[in-house]
Amino acid sequence: MLMTFFREEHELYRRSVSQFLEKEIAPHAEEWEKAEEFPRWVFKRCGELGFLGSHFPEDCGGSGGDWWYSAVWGECMVKARSAGVAMALMVQSDMATPIIAELGTREQKDEFLAPALRGDKIAALGVSEPGAGSDVASIRTTARKVGGDYVINGAKCWITNGTRADFITLAVRTGAEGSGFGGISLVTFPTDVPGFKVTRKIKKIGNHASDTAELSFEDCKIPQRYLLGQENHGFYYIMMNFQGERLIAAVSAVSGAQQCLDETIKYTTDRSAFGRPILKFQVWRHTFAELATEIEAARWLSYRAVDLFN
């Protein structure tokens, strides 16, 4: 359905993304869910097609599009037939990288962002910890200044792409103990630094194709030039980044709900009981009408939020 927010170029982009996901990803979905991983070429292929950087500025390797391209990307993700693949790709395109485009130096963009948008490097976002999930102000992973370096110690948990990320957009505590939200900073962290370790790959009840990791940092040294923005302003940057992150999650969730309803209606049209299709029973017609109404309301609320964010 062509909405007033989407222009012709957005719909051409939607067609390209949909065809790629249906032809190159969906046929492997069941295999990758069973294997609990998918190959790196998926990131590279998405980068080659321009899907990872559609709404990023051209000076850092993006296509210079608006945020409606990201909305299309999120809506199309259901066509992958794998929530795990969708999760991993959206972390790459809309969770771990936008803050580097917003705050990064030229050097940081060249070293981390541009390769991520090409699919040459896999990115992860490192905020949650064993004792601090959404409570960002309570993170305990520290970054202590030693000469021209930060020395990082601590742990992160539930990190998507964590087992194979080439770098992490990492939240650390640079302020004094007890400084709360005022003592947090963001850094770009290459995972080839000595002392970094993937502690374990977490077993989940869903999203199997997406790797989710627990990570540890023991005296990991990175140069202070990897600091994103200002020191001790990280909490505000994370909250800013969460707007786009949670918005694409909302758009994607609405699309997933629509897919569930569409497939259920198809099933109840084909499936008969007591001499007629299940869809003909009034109780199901009422249920589906209510669900369709809720999904439509959620879609327009999401679009309104995208419009404001854009």
CSV table of C-alpha atoms in Angstrom, one decimal:
chain,number,residue,atom,x,y,z
A,1,MET,CA,0.0,0.0,0.0
A,2,LEU,CA,1.6,3.3,-1.1
A,3,MET,CA,1.5,5.7,1.8
A,4,THR,CA,1.7,9.4,1.5
A,5,PHE,CA,5.0,9.4,3.3
A,6,PHE,CA,6.7,7.2,0.7
A,7,ARG,CA,7.9,8.6,-2.7
A,8,GLU,CA,8.6,6.7,-5.8
A,9,GLU,CA,12.2,6.2,-5.0
A,10,HIS,CA,11.3,4.6,-1.6
A,11,GLU,CA,9.0,2.2,-3.4
A,12,LEU,CA,11.8,1.2,-5.9
A,13,TYR,CA,14.0,0.7,-2.9
A,14,ARG,CA,11.3,-1.5,-1.2
A,15,ARG,CA,11.1,-3.6,-4.4
A,16,SER,CA,14.9,-4.1,-4.4
A,17,VAL,CA,15.1,-5.0,-0.7
A,18,SER,CA,12.1,-7.4,-0.9
A,19,GLN,CA,13.5,-9.2,-4.0
A,20,PHE,CA,16.8,-9.7,-2.3
A,21,LEU,CA,15.4,-11.0,0.9
A,22,GLU,CA,12.9,-13.3,-0.8
A,23,LYS,CA,15.4,-14.8,-3.3
A,24,GLU,CA,18.7,-14.8,-1.4
A,25,ILE,CA,17.8,-15.0,2.3
A,26,ALA,CA,14.4,-16.6,2.8
A,27,PRO,CA,15.4,-19.9,1.1
A,28,HIS,CA,18.1,-20.4,3.8
A,29,ALA,CA,16.1,-19.3,6.8
A,30,GLU,CA,15.3,-22.7,8.2
A,31,GLU,CA,18.8,-24.0,7.6
A,32,TRP,CA,20.3,-21.0,9.4
A,33,GLU,CA,17.9,-21.1,12.3
A,34,LYS,CA,18.9,-24.8,12.9
A,35,ALA,CA,22.6,-23.9,12.6
A,36,GLU,CA,22.1,-20.9,15.0
A,37,GLU,CA,24.2,-18.7,12.7
A,38,PHE,CA,24.3,-17.3,9.2
A,39,PRO,CA,27.3,-16.6,6.9
A,40,ARG,CA,29.2,-13.4,6.8
A,41,TRP,CA,28.5,-13.0,3.1
A,42,VAL,CA,25.0,-11.7,4.0
A,43,PHE,CA,26.5,-8.6,5.6
A,44,LYS,CA,28.8,-8.1,2.6
A,45,ARG,CA,26.0,-8.6,0.1
A,46,CYS,CA,23.7,-6.1,1.9
A,47,GLY,CA,26.6,-3.6,1.8
A,48,GLU,CA,27.2,-4.1,-1.9
A,49,LEU,CA,23.5,-3.5,-2.6
A,50,GLY,CA,23.5,-0.3,-0.5
A,51,PHE,CA,21.0,-1.5,2.1
A,52,LEU,CA,23.2,-0.9,5.2
A,53,GLY,CA,23.8,2.7,4.4
A,54,SER,CA,20.7,4.0,2.7
A,55,HIS,CA,20.0,6.7,5.2
A,56,PHE,CA,23.6,7.6,6.0
A,57,PRO,CA,25.5,10.7,4.6
A,58,GLU,CA,27.4,10.1,1.4
A,59,ASP,CA,30.7,11.4,3.0
A,60,CYS,CA,30.8,8.3,5.2
A,61,GLY,CA,29.8,5.7,2.6
A,62,GLY,CA,26.1,6.0,2.7
A,63,SER,CA,23.5,6.8,0.0
A,64,GLY,CA,22.4,10.1,1.5
A,65,GLY,CA,18.7,9.1,1.8
A,66,ASP,CA,16.2,10.1,4.5
A,67,TRP,CA,15.1,8.0,7.4
A,68,TRP,CA,12.1,6.7,5.4
A,69,TYR,CA,14.6,4.4,3.7
A,70,SER,CA,15.3,2.9,7.0
A,71,ALA,CA,11.6,2.5,7.6
A,72,VAL,CA,11.3,0.6,4.4
A,73,TRP,CA,14.3,-1.6,5.3
A,74,GLY,CA,12.6,-2.4,8.7
A,75,GLU,CA,9.2,-3.2,7.1
A,76,CYS,CA,10.8,-5.5,4.5
A,77,MET,CA,12.7,-7.5,7.1
A,78,VAL,CA,9.8,-10.0,7.5
A,79,LYS,CA,10.5,-11.3,4.0
A,80,ALA,CA,13.8,-12.8,5.3
A,81,ARG,CA,11.6,-15.4,7.2
A,82,SER,CA,14.2,-15.3,10.0
A,83,ALA,CA,13.9,-12.9,12.9
A,84,GLY,CA,17.5,-13.7,13.7
A,85,VAL,CA,18.9,-12.5,10.4
A,86,ALA,CA,16.7,-9.4,10.6
A,87,MET,CA,17.9,-8.6,14.1
A,88,ALA,CA,21.6,-8.9,13.1
A,89,LEU,CA,21.2,-6.8,10.1
A,90,MET,CA,19.2,-4.0,11.8
A,91,VAL,CA,21.8,-3.9,14.6
A,92,GLN,CA,24.4,-3.3,11.8
A,93,SER,CA,22.4,-0.6,10.0
A,94,ASP,CA,20.4,1.2,12.7
A,95,MET,CA,21.8,0.4,16.2
A,96,ALA,CA,25.6,0.2,16.3
A,97,THR,CA,26.5,2.6,13.5
A,98,PRO,CA,24.2,5.8,13.5
A,99,ILE,CA,26.0,7.2,16.6
A,100,ILE,CA,29.3,7.0,14.8
A,101,ALA,CA,27.9,8.9,11.8
A,102,GLU,CA,26.5,11.5,14.3
A,103,LEU,CA,29.6,12.0,16.5
A,104,GLY,CA,32.6,10.2,14.9
A,105,THR,CA,35.7,11.9,13.8
A,106,ARG,CA,36.8,11.6,10.2
A,107,GLU,CA,39.3,8.9,11.3
A,108,GLN,CA,36.6,6.9,13.2
A,109,LYS,CA,34.2,7.1,10.3
A,110,ASP,CA,36.9,5.8,7.9
A,111,GLU,CA,38.1,3.0,10.2
A,112,PHE,CA,34.7,1.8,11.6
A,113,LEU,CA,31.6,3.2,9.9
A,114,ALA,CA,32.5,3.1,6.2
A,115,PRO,CA,33.6,-0.6,6.4
A,116,ALA,CA,30.4,-1.5,8.3
A,117,LEU,CA,28.2,0.1,5.7
A,118,ARG,CA,30.1,-1.8,3.0
A,119,GLY,CA,29.6,-5.0,5.0
A,120,ASP,CA,33.3,-5.5,5.4
A,121,LYS,CA,33.2,-5.2,9.2
A,122,ILE,CA,30.4,-6.5,11.5
A,123,ALA,CA,29.3,-4.1,14.2
A,124,ALA,CA,27.8,-4.7,17.6
A,125,LEU,CA,26.3,-2.3,20.2
A,126,GLY,CA,27.7,-2.9,23.7
A,127,VAL,CA,25.5,-1.3,26.4
A,128,SER,CA,23.7,-4.0,28.4
A,129,GLU,CA,25.6,-5.8,31.2
A,130,PRO,CA,24.8,-8.8,33.5
A,131,GLY,CA,23.6,-6.3,36.1
A,132,ALA,CA,22.4,-3.5,33.9
A,133,GLY,CA,20.0,-3.9,31.0
A,134,SER,CA,17.8,-1.0,30.2
A,135,ASP,CA,19.2,0.8,33.3
A,136,VAL,CA,22.0,2.3,31.4
A,137,ALA,CA,23.0,4.6,34.3
A,138,SER,CA,24.1,1.5,36.3
A,139,ILE,CA,26.7,0.1,33.9
A,140,ARG,CA,29.9,-0.9,35.6
A,141,THR,CA,32.4,-1.6,32.8
A,142,THR,CA,35.2,1.0,33.3
A,143,ALA,CA,37.5,2.8,31.0
A,144,ARG,CA,40.5,4.3,33.0
A,145,LYS,CA,42.9,6.7,31.4
A,146,VAL,CA,46.5,5.5,31.3
A,147,GLY,CA,48.8,7.8,29.3
A,148,GLY,CA,47.1,8.2,25.9
A,149,ASP,CA,45.0,5.1,26.3
A,150,TYR,CA,41.8,3.9,27.9
A,151,VAL,CA,42.2,0.6,29.8
A,152,ILE,CA,38.8,-1.2,29.8
A,153,ASN,CA,37.6,-3.8,32.4
A,154,GLY,CA,34.2,-5.3,32.8
A,155,ALA,CA,31.6,-7.4,31.0
A,156,LYS,CA,28.7,-7.0,28.6
A,157,CYS,CA,25.7,-9.3,28.1
A,158,TRP,CA,23.0,-10.0,25.5
A,159,ILE,CA,25.1,-8.5,22.7
A,160,THR,CA,23.7,-9.1,19.2
A,161,ASN,CA,26.5,-10.0,16.7
A,162,GLY,CA,28.8,-10.3,19.7
A,163,THR,CA,30.5,-13.5,18.8
A,164,ARG,CA,31.9,-12.3,15.5
A,165,ALA,CA,31.8,-8.5,15.7
A,166,ASP,CA,34.9,-6.7,14.3
A,167,PHE,CA,34.1,-3.7,16.5
A,168,ILE,CA,31.7,-2.7,19.2
A,169,THR,CA,30.2,0.7,19.8
A,170,LEU,CA,30.8,0.4,23.6
A,171,ALA,CA,29.4,2.1,26.6
A,172,VAL,CA,31.9,2.5,29.4
A,173,ARG,CA,32.2,4.3,32.7
A,174,THR,CA,34.8,7.0,32.6
A,175,GLY,CA,33.5,9.0,35.6
A,176,ALA,CA,34.1,8.2,39.2
A,177,GLU,CA,32.3,5.3,40.9
A,178,GLY,CA,28.8,6.4,41.8
A,179,SER,CA,28.7,9.1,39.1
A,180,GLY,CA,25.6,7.5,37.6
A,181,PHE,CA,24.4,8.7,34.2
A,182,GLY,CA,26.9,11.6,34.3
A,183,GLY,CA,30.0,9.4,34.2
A,184,ILE,CA,29.3,7.3,31.0
A,185,SER,CA,31.1,7.6,27.7
A,186,LEU,CA,31.0,5.9,24.3
A,187,VAL,CA,34.0,4.5,22.5
A,188,THR,CA,34.6,2.5,19.3
A,189,PHE,CA,36.2,-0.8,20.4
A,190,PRO,CA,38.0,-3.1,17.9
A,191,THR,CA,37.6,-6.7,19.0
A,192,ASP,CA,41.1,-7.8,18.1
A,193,VAL,CA,42.4,-5.9,21.2
A,194,PRO,CA,44.3,-8.2,23.7
A,195,GLY,CA,42.2,-9.0,26.8
A,196,PHE,CA,38.9,-9.1,24.9
A,197,LYS,CA,37.0,-12.4,25.1
A,198,VAL,CA,33.7,-13.8,24.0
A,199,THR,CA,32.7,-15.6,27.3
A,200,ARG,CA,29.9,-17.5,25.8
A,201,LYS,CA,27.3,-17.7,23.1
A,202,ILE,CA,23.9,-17.4,24.7
A,203,LYS,CA,21.2,-20.0,24.0
A,204,LYS,CA,17.8,-18.5,23.3
A,205,ILE,CA,14.3,-19.6,22.7
A,206,GLY,CA,14.0,-17.6,19.4
A,207,ASN,CA,16.1,-15.5,17.0
A,208,HIS,CA,18.4,-18.5,16.7
A,209,ALA,CA,20.2,-17.4,13.5
A,210,SER,CA,21.3,-14.2,15.4
A,211,ASP,CA,24.3,-14.8,17.7
A,212,THR,CA,23.9,-13.2,21.1
A,213,ALA,CA,27.0,-13.1,23.3
A,214,GLU,CA,28.4,-12.5,26.8
A,215,LEU,CA,31.7,-10.6,26.5
A,216,SER,CA,34.5,-9.8,28.9
A,217,PHE,CA,37.1,-7.1,28.9
A,218,GLU,CA,40.3,-7.5,30.9
A,219,ASP,CA,42.9,-4.6,30.8
A,220,CYS,CA,41.9,-3.9,27.2
A,221,LYS,CA,43.9,-0.9,25.9
A,222,ILE,CA,42.5,1.4,23.2
A,223,PRO,CA,43.7,4.8,22.2
A,224,GLN,CA,41.7,7.8,23.6
A,225,ARG,CA,41.1,8.9,20.0
A,226,TYR,CA,38.4,6.2,19.9
A,227,LEU,CA,36.2,8.3,22.2
A,228,LEU,CA,32.9,9.2,20.6
A,229,GLY,CA,31.9,12.8,21.2
A,230,GLN,CA,32.6,14.2,24.7
A,231,GLU,CA,33.7,12.2,27.7
A,232,ASN,CA,31.0,11.6,30.3
A,233,HIS,CA,28.2,12.6,27.8
A,234,GLY,CA,27.6,9.0,26.7
A,235,PHE,CA,24.3,8.6,28.5
A,236,TYR,CA,22.8,11.3,26.5
A,237,TYR,CA,24.2,9.9,23.2
A,238,ILE,CA,22.8,6.5,24.0
A,239,MET,CA,19.3,7.9,24.7
A,240,MET,CA,19.5,9.8,21.4
A,241,ASN,CA,20.6,6.6,19.6
A,242,PHE,CA,17.8,4.6,21.2
A,243,GLN,CA,15.2,6.8,19.4
A,244,GLY,CA,16.2,5.4,16.0
A,245,GLU,CA,16.9,1.9,17.4
A,246,ARG,CA,13.5,1.5,19.0
A,247,LEU,CA,11.7,3.2,16.1
A,248,ILE,CA,12.9,0.7,13.5
A,249,ALA,CA,12.0,-2.0,16.0
A,250,ALA,CA,8.5,-0.7,16.1
A,251,VAL,CA,8.2,-0.4,12.3
A,252,SER,CA,9.5,-3.9,11.9
A,253,ALA,CA,7.2,-5.3,14.6
A,254,VAL,CA,4.1,-3.8,12.9
A,255,SER,CA,5.2,-5.4,9.6
A,256,GLY,CA,5.7,-8.7,11.4
A,257,ALA,CA,2.2,-8.5,12.9
A,258,GLN,CA,0.7,-7.8,9.5
A,259,GLN,CA,2.5,-10.8,8.0
A,260,CYS,CA,1.1,-13.0,10.8
A,261,LEU,CA,-2.4,-11.8,10.2
A,262,ASP,CA,-2.1,-12.2,6.4
A,263,GLU,CA,-0.9,-15.7,6.7
A,264,THR,CA,-3.6,-16.6,9.3
A,265,ILE,CA,-6.3,-15.3,7.0
A,266,LYS,CA,-4.9,-17.3,4.1
A,267,TYR,CA,-4.9,-20.4,6.3
A,268,THR,CA,-8.4,-19.9,7.5
A,269,THR,CA,-9.6,-19.3,3.9
A,270,ASP,CA,-8.1,-22.6,2.8
A,271,ARG,CA,-8.9,-24.7,5.9
A,272,SER,CA,-12.5,-25.9,6.2
A,273,ALA,CA,-14.5,-27.3,9.1
A,274,PHE,CA,-18.2,-28.2,9.3
A,275,GLY,CA,-18.6,-27.8,5.6
A,276,ARG,CA,-17.2,-24.2,5.2
A,277,PRO,CA,-13.9,-22.3,5.4
A,278,ILE,CA,-12.9,-21.4,9.0
A,279,LEU,CA,-12.9,-17.7,7.9
A,280,LYS,CA,-16.6,-17.9,7.5
A,281,PHE,CA,-17.2,-18.4,11.2
A,282,GLN,CA,-18.2,-15.1,12.8
A,283,VAL,CA,-16.0,-15.4,15.8
A,284,TRP,CA,-12.9,-15.4,13.6
A,285,ARG,CA,-14.1,-12.6,11.3
A,286,HIS,CA,-14.6,-10.4,14.4
A,287,THR,CA,-11.2,-11.3,15.7
A,288,PHE,CA,-9.4,-10.6,12.5
A,289,ALA,CA,-11.3,-7.3,12.1
A,290,GLU,CA,-10.1,-6.2,15.5
A,291,LEU,CA,-6.5,-7.3,14.9
A,292,ALA,CA,-6.5,-5.5,11.5
A,293,THR,CA,-7.7,-2.3,13.2
A,294,GLU,CA,-5.0,-2.6,15.9
A,295,ILE,CA,-2.3,-3.1,13.3
A,296,GLU,CA,-3.4,-0.2,11.2
A,297,ALA,CA,-3.5,2.1,14.2
A,298,ALA,CA,0.0,0.9,15.2
A,299,ARG,CA,1.3,1.5,11.7
A,300,TRP,CA,0.1,5.1,11.5
A,301,LEU,CA,1.4,5.8,15.0
A,302,SER,CA,4.8,4.5,13.9
A,303,TYR,CA,4.7,6.5,10.7
A,304,ARG,CA,3.9,9.6,12.7
A,305,ALA,CA,6.9,8.9,14.9
A,306,VAL,CA,9.1,8.3,11.8
A,307,ASP,CA,7.9,11.6,10.3
A,308,LEU,CA,8.8,13.5,13.4
A,309,PHE,CA,12.2,11.7,13.7
A,310,ASN,CA,13.0,12.3,10.0
